[in-house]
Amino acid sequence: MTKRNIFLVILLVLVLLIPYGIFSYFSSTQSVQIEYKNTSTVEIKQLQKTGEDKIIKDIKSSGQSVRLKKNQDYFVSYKGSSGFADGKVEFKVTPDKTKVSINPYYSESKLKDLLANEQSQIQQALKEKYPGTIGQYQIQAGKLYRWGEWYGTTLKYTGPDQLNADTLRVVLKKENNTWKIATDPPDITLSKNVYPSVPEDILRDINK
Amino acid sequence: MQDNNTIRLSRLKLLVGLFFVIVFSGWAMTQISRSGETKVVVHIIPEDAQVTMNGKPASGGPLYLKPGEYTFSASKNGFKTDTQKLTVGSEAQEVGLLPEPESAEAKEWLEKNPRIQQARESYGGLNANREGQEVQNQTPILEFLPVTLVEDGPFSIDYGKTTKREKGVFLEISDSSPEGREKAISWIRDHQQDPTDLEIRYVDFVNPFSPNREYSND
């Protein structure tokens, strides 16, 4: 083969592959908009198998868009403003994932302050739902979750039946300003399969 | 004459080179477009059943799918529609879509084709193994069950299939006292399983908040 022919073949390969490669590159990324409130520092990161997570982008203002690789997993790491918790939101870049919204939960200290005002209503809700039976249990202090609309606690048995003296767990939710039992009946452990409407992280914390 | 032959030979070489370049380019483009996809082979019996994947028309044979959840369905007149849910990860898989004969004609067709019946049984076994593996992957603690501990308990833990959830199992803790039940839960955690992920039935515990509750699969 002559040098000219070799050159033509190489040129043909480049002509065929390079535009396809460029097209593949641009079609493999997607714009994702980041919206947030009540936060001070927002970063997009990618999990690394070893070492620190890789910072992809600092988000300077709510509504900023970032171009990310499709079908990749990322997370938005943020620091909450005063009274709001730090956290992260994981997401995968898919065709329907064009926006990530950050709305931090209340901080632990703020939730503790709110609990003081809710305690009596919560105990009243338990007494109304389980009159008599609840008297054999000591309702522990418990804690609020999210923006104070979820509550979980343990019930310590104080009755005479030693074969049934298990500590039980219960979760309540505040709806229309009224506390309602979300996991009925209270039980030794609460399953996400039995209570799919209760946030999983709350169940995990209560079950500890 | 010799110059003409040389020219012809050069052109022939160029054409052959061009052919291989095109084939290679096609192969390269296919590999690039399939990156991140997993091979799933779909077997269908009867072969002319209508197939859908996530509600859209699909075909059998090898498919290249991105990781995720897929629902396959095969239907044909005279047969009961078969639906299989598949979780596609990074490893190649096979799935059998096997609508069950319902009409007399369909049953007769299957009776007259023992080899097809054999193939159906083979693909049915494949589906069962896959589902069993999925349950095992979701509930790794099953590998250690059933278990009975006396000195570090007492408790027994066994499991069963629940009909309340697809591919779901429940754990049953029995032969226990309150202390034994706590130890059973610790044992579960020690085996890298969070009780939150499990439906657990405490057989010996009479829940005073629901004393008439009976565990059932209804």
CSV table of C-alpha atoms in Angstrom, one decimal:
chain,number,residue,atom,x,y,z
A,1,MET,CA,0.0,0.0,0.0
A,2,THR,CA,1.4,3.5,-0.8
A,3,LYS,CA,1.9,6.1,1.8
A,4,ARG,CA,-0.9,8.1,0.2
A,5,ASN,CA,-3.3,5.2,0.6
A,6,ILE,CA,-2.3,4.6,4.2
A,7,PHE,CA,-2.9,8.3,4.9
A,8,LEU,CA,-6.3,8.1,3.3
A,9,VAL,CA,-7.3,5.1,5.4
A,10,ILE,CA,-6.1,6.8,8.6
A,11,LEU,CA,-8.0,9.9,7.6
A,12,LEU,CA,-11.1,7.9,7.0
A,13,VAL,CA,-10.9,6.3,10.4
A,14,LEU,CA,-10.5,9.7,12.0
A,15,VAL,CA,-13.4,11.1,9.9
A,16,LEU,CA,-15.6,8.3,11.1
A,17,LEU,CA,-14.7,8.0,14.8
A,18,ILE,CA,-13.9,11.5,16.0
A,19,PRO,CA,-17.3,13.1,15.3
A,20,TYR,CA,-18.9,10.1,16.8
A,21,GLY,CA,-16.7,10.4,19.9
A,22,ILE,CA,-17.5,14.1,20.3
A,23,PHE,CA,-21.2,13.4,19.9
A,24,SER,CA,-21.0,10.6,22.5
A,25,TYR,CA,-19.2,12.9,24.9
A,26,PHE,CA,-21.8,15.7,24.7
A,27,SER,CA,-24.7,13.4,24.7
A,28,SER,CA,-23.3,11.6,27.8
A,29,THR,CA,-23.7,14.7,30.0
A,30,GLN,CA,-26.8,16.5,31.2
A,31,SER,CA,-27.6,19.8,32.9
A,32,VAL,CA,-28.9,19.5,36.5
A,33,GLN,CA,-30.2,22.6,38.4
A,34,ILE,CA,-29.5,22.9,42.1
A,35,GLU,CA,-32.0,24.8,44.3
A,36,TYR,CA,-31.5,25.4,48.0
A,37,LYS,CA,-32.6,27.4,51.0
A,38,ASN,CA,-31.5,27.7,54.7
A,39,THR,CA,-27.9,26.5,53.8
A,40,SER,CA,-24.6,28.2,53.8
A,41,THR,CA,-22.2,25.9,51.8
A,42,VAL,CA,-23.4,23.7,48.9
A,43,GLU,CA,-21.1,21.4,47.0
A,44,ILE,CA,-21.6,18.7,44.5
A,45,LYS,CA,-19.4,15.7,45.2
A,46,GLN,CA,-18.8,12.2,43.8
A,47,LEU,CA,-18.2,9.2,46.0
A,48,GLN,CA,-14.7,7.8,45.7
A,49,LYS,CA,-13.8,4.2,46.5
A,50,THR,CA,-10.7,5.4,48.4
A,51,GLY,CA,-9.7,8.7,49.9
A,52,GLU,CA,-11.9,11.8,50.2
A,53,ASP,CA,-15.0,12.3,48.1
A,54,LYS,CA,-14.2,14.3,45.0
A,55,ILE,CA,-15.7,17.8,44.8
A,56,ILE,CA,-17.2,18.4,41.4
A,57,LYS,CA,-18.5,21.9,41.9
A,58,ASP,CA,-19.2,24.6,44.5
A,59,ILE,CA,-22.7,25.9,44.1
A,60,LYS,CA,-22.6,29.7,44.6
A,61,SER,CA,-26.3,30.5,44.3
A,62,SER,CA,-29.6,28.7,44.3
A,63,GLY,CA,-30.8,27.9,40.8
A,64,GLN,CA,-27.3,27.3,39.4
A,65,SER,CA,-27.1,24.6,36.8
A,66,VAL,CA,-24.2,22.1,36.4
A,67,ARG,CA,-23.4,19.7,33.6
A,68,LEU,CA,-22.9,16.2,35.0
A,69,LYS,CA,-22.3,12.8,33.5
A,70,LYS,CA,-25.5,10.7,32.8
A,71,ASN,CA,-26.2,7.6,34.9
A,72,GLN,CA,-23.5,8.6,37.4
A,73,ASP,CA,-24.1,8.9,41.2
A,74,TYR,CA,-23.4,12.2,42.9
A,75,PHE,CA,-24.4,13.8,46.1
A,76,VAL,CA,-25.0,17.4,47.2
A,77,SER,CA,-23.3,18.2,50.5
A,78,TYR,CA,-24.5,21.2,52.5
A,79,LYS,CA,-24.1,23.0,55.8
A,80,GLY,CA,-27.4,24.2,57.3
A,81,SER,CA,-27.9,27.8,58.4
A,82,SER,CA,-28.6,28.5,62.1
A,83,GLY,CA,-31.2,26.1,63.4
A,84,PHE,CA,-30.9,23.8,60.4
A,85,ALA,CA,-29.0,20.5,60.1
A,86,ASP,CA,-26.1,19.8,57.8
A,87,GLY,CA,-26.7,17.0,55.4
A,88,LYS,CA,-26.4,15.5,51.9
A,89,VAL,CA,-28.8,14.6,49.1
A,90,GLU,CA,-27.8,11.7,46.9
A,91,PHE,CA,-28.9,11.5,43.3
A,92,LYS,CA,-28.3,9.7,40.0
A,93,VAL,CA,-28.3,11.7,36.8
A,94,THR,CA,-31.1,10.3,34.7
A,95,PRO,CA,-33.2,12.0,31.9
A,96,ASP,CA,-36.0,12.8,34.4
A,97,LYS,CA,-33.5,14.2,37.1
A,98,THR,CA,-33.1,17.8,36.0
A,99,LYS,CA,-33.4,19.4,39.4
A,100,VAL,CA,-32.1,18.8,42.9
A,101,SER,CA,-33.8,20.7,45.7
A,102,ILE,CA,-32.1,21.2,49.1
A,103,ASN,CA,-34.4,21.9,52.1
A,104,PRO,CA,-32.5,21.1,55.3
A,105,TYR,CA,-34.2,19.6,58.4
A,106,TYR,CA,-34.1,21.4,61.7
A,107,SER,CA,-31.0,20.9,63.8
A,108,GLU,CA,-31.0,18.5,66.8
A,109,SER,CA,-30.8,21.4,69.2
A,110,LYS,CA,-33.8,23.1,67.6
A,111,LEU,CA,-35.8,19.9,67.6
A,112,LYS,CA,-35.0,19.4,71.3
A,113,ASP,CA,-36.4,22.9,72.0
A,114,LEU,CA,-39.5,22.1,70.1
A,115,LEU,CA,-40.1,18.8,71.9
A,116,ALA,CA,-40.5,20.5,75.2
A,117,ASN,CA,-43.7,22.2,73.8
A,118,GLU,CA,-45.0,19.0,72.1
A,119,GLN,CA,-44.4,16.4,74.9
A,120,SER,CA,-47.8,16.8,76.7
A,121,GLN,CA,-49.8,16.6,73.4
A,122,ILE,CA,-47.9,13.5,72.4
A,123,GLN,CA,-48.5,11.8,75.7
A,124,GLN,CA,-52.1,12.7,75.5
A,125,ALA,CA,-52.4,11.1,72.0
A,126,LEU,CA,-50.9,7.9,73.3
A,127,LYS,CA,-53.3,7.8,76.3
A,128,GLU,CA,-56.3,8.4,74.1
A,129,LYS,CA,-55.3,5.7,71.6
A,130,TYR,CA,-54.3,3.1,74.2
A,131,PRO,CA,-56.3,3.9,77.4
A,132,GLY,CA,-55.4,1.5,80.2
A,133,THR,CA,-52.7,-0.3,78.4
A,134,ILE,CA,-50.4,2.7,78.2
A,135,GLY,CA,-50.6,2.8,82.0
A,136,GLN,CA,-48.3,-0.2,82.1
A,137,TYR,CA,-45.6,1.6,80.3
A,138,GLN,CA,-43.3,4.5,81.0
A,139,ILE,CA,-43.2,6.8,77.9
A,140,GLN,CA,-39.6,7.8,77.4
A,141,ALA,CA,-38.6,11.3,76.4
A,142,GLY,CA,-38.2,10.3,72.7
A,143,LYS,CA,-37.2,12.8,70.0
A,144,LEU,CA,-38.6,14.8,67.1
A,145,TYR,CA,-37.4,14.3,63.6
A,146,ARG,CA,-37.3,16.3,60.3
A,147,TRP,CA,-39.1,19.7,60.9
A,148,GLY,CA,-40.7,18.5,64.1
A,149,GLU,CA,-43.6,16.7,62.5
A,150,TRP,CA,-42.3,13.2,63.3
A,151,TYR,CA,-41.8,11.8,66.8
A,152,GLY,CA,-40.4,8.5,68.0
A,153,THR,CA,-40.0,7.0,71.4
A,154,THR,CA,-39.7,3.8,73.4
A,155,LEU,CA,-42.2,2.5,75.9
A,156,LYS,CA,-40.6,0.9,78.9
A,157,TYR,CA,-42.8,-1.9,80.6
A,158,THR,CA,-43.6,-1.3,84.2
A,159,GLY,CA,-46.3,-4.0,84.6
A,160,PRO,CA,-46.3,-7.3,86.3
A,161,ASP,CA,-46.1,-9.8,83.4
A,162,GLN,CA,-42.4,-10.6,83.2
A,163,LEU,CA,-42.8,-12.7,80.1
A,164,ASN,CA,-44.1,-9.7,78.2
A,165,ALA,CA,-41.8,-7.1,79.7
A,166,ASP,CA,-40.3,-6.1,76.4
A,167,THR,CA,-39.5,-2.4,75.6
A,168,LEU,CA,-41.6,-1.3,72.7
A,169,ARG,CA,-41.2,1.3,70.0
A,170,VAL,CA,-43.7,3.7,68.5
A,171,VAL,CA,-43.7,6.6,66.0
A,172,LEU,CA,-46.2,9.4,65.8
A,173,LYS,CA,-46.8,12.0,63.1
A,174,LYS,CA,-48.3,15.5,63.5
A,175,GLU,CA,-51.0,16.2,60.9
A,176,ASN,CA,-53.3,19.2,61.0
A,177,ASN,CA,-51.9,20.2,64.4
A,178,THR,CA,-52.8,16.8,65.9
A,179,TRP,CA,-50.5,14.0,66.8
A,180,LYS,CA,-51.5,10.6,65.4
A,181,ILE,CA,-50.0,7.1,65.9
A,182,ALA,CA,-48.1,6.2,62.7
A,183,THR,CA,-47.0,2.7,63.8
A,184,ASP,CA,-49.9,0.8,65.4
A,185,PRO,CA,-49.4,-1.2,67.5
A,186,PRO,CA,-46.2,-0.3,69.3
A,187,ASP,CA,-43.8,-3.2,68.9
A,188,ILE,CA,-40.4,-4.6,69.8
A,189,THR,CA,-39.0,-3.5,66.4
A,190,LEU,CA,-40.6,-1.5,63.6
A,191,SER,CA,-40.2,-2.7,60.0
A,192,LYS,CA,-39.9,-0.5,56.9
A,193,ASN,CA,-41.8,-3.3,55.1
A,194,VAL,CA,-44.8,-3.0,57.5
A,195,TYR,CA,-44.7,0.8,57.7
A,196,PRO,CA,-43.5,2.0,54.3
A,197,SER,CA,-45.0,5.5,54.9
A,198,VAL,CA,-42.7,6.2,57.8
A,199,PRO,CA,-39.3,7.5,56.8
A,200,GLU,CA,-36.8,4.7,56.9
A,201,ASP,CA,-34.1,6.7,58.7
A,202,ILE,CA,-36.5,7.4,61.5
A,203,LEU,CA,-37.3,3.7,61.9
A,204,ARG,CA,-33.6,2.8,61.9
A,205,ASP,CA,-33.0,5.4,64.6
A,206,ILE,CA,-35.9,4.2,66.8
A,207,ASN,CA,-34.9,0.6,66.4
A,208,LYS,CA,-31.4,1.1,67.8
B,1,MET,CA,0.6,-4.0,-18.4
B,2,GLN,CA,2.6,-4.5,-15.2
B,3,ASP,CA,1.7,-0.9,-14.2
B,4,ASN,CA,-2.0,-1.6,-14.7
B,5,ASN,CA,-1.7,-4.7,-12.5
B,6,THR,CA,0.1,-2.7,-9.9
B,7,ILE,CA,-2.6,-0.1,-9.9
B,8,ARG,CA,-5.3,-2.7,-9.7
B,9,LEU,CA,-3.6,-4.4,-6.8
B,10,SER,CA,-3.2,-1.1,-4.9
B,11,ARG,CA,-6.9,-0.3,-5.4
B,12,LEU,CA,-7.8,-3.8,-4.2
B,13,LYS,CA,-5.7,-3.3,-1.1
B,14,LEU,CA,-7.4,0.0,-0.5
B,15,LEU,CA,-10.8,-1.5,-0.8
B,16,VAL,CA,-9.9,-4.3,1.6
B,17,GLY,CA,-8.5,-1.8,4.0
B,18,LEU,CA,-11.6,0.3,3.7
B,19,PHE,CA,-13.8,-2.7,4.4
B,20,PHE,CA,-11.9,-3.5,7.6
B,21,VAL,CA,-12.0,0.1,8.7
B,22,ILE,CA,-15.8,0.2,8.3
B,23,VAL,CA,-16.2,-3.1,10.1
B,24,PHE,CA,-14.0,-2.0,12.9
B,25,SER,CA,-15.7,1.4,13.1
B,26,GLY,CA,-19.1,-0.3,13.3
B,27,TRP,CA,-17.8,-2.6,16.1
B,28,ALA,CA,-16.2,0.3,18.0
B,29,MET,CA,-19.4,2.4,17.8
B,30,THR,CA,-21.4,-0.6,19.0
B,31,GLN,CA,-19.1,-1.1,22.0
B,32,ILE,CA,-19.2,2.6,22.8
B,33,SER,CA,-23.0,2.7,22.7
B,34,ARG,CA,-23.2,-0.4,24.9
B,35,SER,CA,-20.9,0.7,27.6
B,36,GLY,CA,-22.7,0.7,30.9
B,37,GLU,CA,-25.2,-1.8,29.6
B,38,THR,CA,-25.7,-5.4,30.7
B,39,LYS,CA,-26.7,-8.3,28.5
B,40,VAL,CA,-30.0,-9.9,29.4
B,41,VAL,CA,-31.2,-12.9,27.3
B,42,VAL,CA,-35.0,-13.2,27.2
B,43,HIS,CA,-36.4,-16.6,26.4
B,44,ILE,CA,-40.1,-16.8,25.4
B,45,ILE,CA,-42.3,-19.9,25.1
B,46,PRO,CA,-44.5,-19.8,23.1
B,47,GLU,CA,-42.2,-17.9,20.8
B,48,ASP,CA,-44.9,-15.9,19.1
B,49,ALA,CA,-46.2,-14.4,22.4
B,50,GLN,CA,-46.4,-10.6,22.5
B,51,VAL,CA,-43.7,-9.2,24.8
B,52,THR,CA,-43.5,-5.9,26.6
B,53,MET,CA,-40.7,-4.4,28.7
B,54,ASN,CA,-41.9,-1.8,31.2
B,55,GLY,CA,-45.1,-1.5,29.2
B,56,LYS,CA,-43.5,-1.0,25.8
B,57,PRO,CA,-43.3,-3.6,23.0
B,58,ALA,CA,-40.1,-5.6,23.1
B,59,SER,CA,-38.6,-8.7,21.6
B,60,GLY,CA,-36.9,-11.8,23.0
B,61,GLY,CA,-33.3,-12.8,22.6
B,62,PRO,CA,-30.3,-10.8,23.8
B,63,LEU,CA,-31.0,-7.3,25.0
B,64,TYR,CA,-28.5,-4.7,26.3
B,65,LEU,CA,-30.0,-2.8,29.2
B,66,LYS,CA,-28.8,-0.2,31.6
B,67,PRO,CA,-28.9,-1.2,35.3
B,68,GLY,CA,-32.3,-0.8,36.9
B,69,GLU,CA,-35.7,-2.4,37.4
B,70,TYR,CA,-37.5,-3.9,34.5
B,71,THR,CA,-40.9,-5.6,34.2
B,72,PHE,CA,-41.3,-8.1,31.3
B,73,SER,CA,-44.6,-9.5,30.2
B,74,ALA,CA,-45.6,-12.1,27.6
B,75,SER,CA,-49.1,-12.7,26.5
B,76,LYS,CA,-50.9,-14.8,23.9
B,77,ASN,CA,-54.5,-15.9,23.3
B,78,GLY,CA,-55.2,-19.1,25.1
B,79,PHE,CA,-52.4,-18.5,27.6
B,80,LYS,CA,-52.2,-16.8,31.0
B,81,THR,CA,-50.0,-13.8,30.8
B,82,ASP,CA,-46.6,-14.3,32.5
B,83,THR,CA,-44.9,-11.3,34.1
B,84,GLN,CA,-41.3,-11.3,35.4
B,85,LYS,CA,-39.6,-8.5,37.3
B,86,LEU,CA,-35.9,-8.2,36.9
B,87,THR,CA,-33.2,-6.2,38.6
B,88,VAL,CA,-30.4,-5.6,36.1
B,89,GLY,CA,-27.0,-5.0,37.6
B,90,SER,CA,-23.6,-5.4,36.1
B,91,GLU,CA,-23.8,-9.2,35.5
B,92,ALA,CA,-25.4,-10.8,32.5
B,93,GLN,CA,-28.7,-12.5,33.2
B,94,GLU,CA,-31.4,-14.7,31.6
B,95,VAL,CA,-35.1,-14.6,32.1
B,96,GLY,CA,-37.8,-17.0,30.9
B,97,LEU,CA,-41.3,-15.6,29.9
B,98,LEU,CA,-43.6,-18.7,30.1
B,99,PRO,CA,-47.3,-17.9,29.6
B,100,GLU,CA,-49.2,-20.9,31.0
B,101,PRO,CA,-51.6,-22.7,28.6
B,102,GLU,CA,-55.2,-22.1,29.6
B,103,SER,CA,-57.4,-23.0,26.6
B,104,ALA,CA,-57.8,-26.7,25.5
B,105,GLU,CA,-56.0,-25.9,22.3
B,106,ALA,CA,-53.0,-24.4,24.1
B,107,LYS,CA,-52.8,-27.4,26.5
B,108,GLU,CA,-53.0,-29.8,23.6
B,109,TRP,CA,-50.2,-27.9,21.8
B,110,LEU,CA,-48.0,-28.3,24.9
B,111,GLU,CA,-48.8,-31.9,25.3
B,112,LYS,CA,-47.8,-32.6,21.7
B,113,ASN,CA,-44.5,-30.9,22.1
B,114,PRO,CA,-42.5,-32.6,25.0
B,115,ARG,CA,-39.3,-30.8,24.0
B,116,ILE,CA,-41.0,-27.4,24.4
B,117,GLN,CA,-42.3,-28.6,27.8
B,118,GLN,CA,-38.7,-29.5,28.8
B,119,ALA,CA,-37.5,-26.1,27.7
B,120,ARG,CA,-40.2,-24.5,29.7
B,121,GLU,CA,-39.2,-26.4,32.8
B,122,SER,CA,-35.6,-25.5,32.3
B,123,TYR,CA,-36.4,-21.8,32.0
B,124,GLY,CA,-38.8,-22.1,34.9
B,125,GLY,CA,-36.0,-23.4,37.0
B,126,LEU,CA,-33.8,-20.5,35.8
B,127,ASN,CA,-36.5,-18.0,37.0
B,128,ALA,CA,-36.8,-19.7,40.4
B,129,ASN,CA,-33.1,-19.7,40.9
B,130,ARG,CA,-32.9,-16.0,40.0
B,131,GLU,CA,-35.8,-15.1,42.3
B,132,GLY,CA,-34.2,-17.1,45.1
B,133,GLN,CA,-30.9,-15.4,44.6
B,134,GLU,CA,-32.7,-12.0,44.7
B,135,VAL,CA,-34.3,-12.8,48.0
B,136,GLN,CA,-31.0,-14.0,49.3
B,137,ASN,CA,-29.3,-10.8,48.2
B,138,GLN,CA,-32.0,-8.6,49.8
B,139,THR,CA,-31.9,-10.7,53.0
B,140,PRO,CA,-28.4,-12.1,53.5
B,141,ILE,CA,-29.1,-13.3,57.0
B,142,LEU,CA,-31.2,-16.2,55.5
B,143,GLU,CA,-27.9,-17.9,54.9
B,144,PHE,CA,-27.5,-18.4,58.7
B,145,LEU,CA,-31.1,-19.6,59.4
B,146,PRO,CA,-32.7,-21.4,61.0
B,147,VAL,CA,-30.8,-21.0,64.3
B,148,THR,CA,-31.5,-21.9,67.9
B,149,LEU,CA,-29.3,-20.6,70.7
B,150,VAL,CA,-29.8,-21.6,74.3
B,151,GLU,CA,-26.8,-20.4,76.3
B,152,ASP,CA,-26.6,-17.1,74.4
B,153,GLY,CA,-30.4,-16.8,74.2
B,154,PRO,CA,-32.7,-18.5,74.6
B,155,PHE,CA,-34.2,-17.9,71.2
B,156,SER,CA,-34.9,-19.5,67.8
B,157,ILE,CA,-35.1,-17.7,64.5
B,158,ASP,CA,-36.6,-19.2,61.4
B,159,TYR,CA,-38.1,-17.6,58.3
B,160,GLY,CA,-40.9,-18.0,55.9
B,161,LYS,CA,-42.2,-16.5,52.7
B,162,THR,CA,-44.7,-13.8,53.1
B,163,THR,CA,-47.5,-13.2,50.5
B,164,LYS,CA,-47.9,-9.6,51.6
B,165,ARG,CA,-44.9,-8.5,49.5
B,166,GLU,CA,-43.5,-9.8,46.3
B,167,LYS,CA,-40.3,-11.9,46.9
B,168,GLY,CA,-40.7,-11.1,50.6
B,169,VAL,CA,-39.8,-13.1,53.6
B,170,PHE,CA,-40.5,-12.7,57.3
B,171,LEU,CA,-38.4,-13.8,60.3
B,172,GLU,CA,-40.0,-15.6,63.2
B,173,ILE,CA,-38.4,-15.3,66.7
B,174,SER,CA,-39.7,-18.0,69.1
B,175,ASP,CA,-38.7,-20.0,72.2
B,176,SER,CA,-37.8,-16.7,73.8
B,177,SER,CA,-38.2,-14.5,76.8
B,178,PRO,CA,-37.9,-10.7,76.7
B,179,GLU,CA,-34.2,-11.0,77.3
B,180,GLY,CA,-34.0,-13.8,74.6
B,181,ARG,CA,-35.8,-11.5,72.1
B,182,GLU,CA,-33.3,-8.7,72.8
B,183,LYS,CA,-30.5,-11.2,72.3
B,184,ALA,CA,-32.1,-12.4,69.1
B,185,ILE,CA,-32.2,-8.8,67.7
B,186,SER,CA,-28.5,-8.4,68.7
B,187,TRP,CA,-27.7,-11.7,66.9
B,188,ILE,CA,-29.4,-10.3,63.8
B,189,ARG,CA,-27.4,-7.1,64.0
B,190,ASP,CA,-24.2,-9.1,64.6
B,191,HIS,CA,-24.9,-10.8,61.3
B,192,GLN,CA,-24.9,-7.5,59.4
B,193,GLN,CA,-28.7,-7.2,59.1
B,194,ASP,CA,-30.7,-4.3,60.4
B,195,PRO,CA,-34.1,-5.3,62.0
B,196,THR,CA,-35.6,-2.3,60.3
B,197,ASP,CA,-35.2,-4.1,56.9
B,198,LEU,CA,-37.0,-7.2,58.2
B,199,GLU,CA,-40.6,-8.2,58.9
B,200,ILE,CA,-40.1,-9.9,62.3
B,201,ARG,CA,-42.8,-11.9,64.1
B,202,TYR,CA,-42.3,-12.4,67.8
B,203,VAL,CA,-44.2,-15.6,68.3
B,204,ASP,CA,-44.0,-15.8,72.2
B,205,PHE,CA,-44.7,-12.1,72.7
B,206,VAL,CA,-48.4,-11.2,73.4
B,207,ASN,CA,-48.5,-7.5,72.4
B,208,PRO,CA,-50.8,-5.9,75.0
B,209,PHE,CA,-51.5,-3.1,72.5
B,210,SER,CA,-52.9,-5.7,70.1
B,211,PRO,CA,-53.5,-8.9,72.1
B,212,ASN,CA,-55.8,-10.5,69.4
B,213,ARG,CA,-53.4,-10.0,66.5
B,214,GLU,CA,-52.6,-13.1,64.7
B,215,TYR,CA,-49.8,-13.3,62.1
B,216,SER,CA,-51.1,-14.4,58.8
B,217,ASN,CA,-50.4,-14.2,55.1
B,218,ASP,CA,-53.9,-13.0,54.2
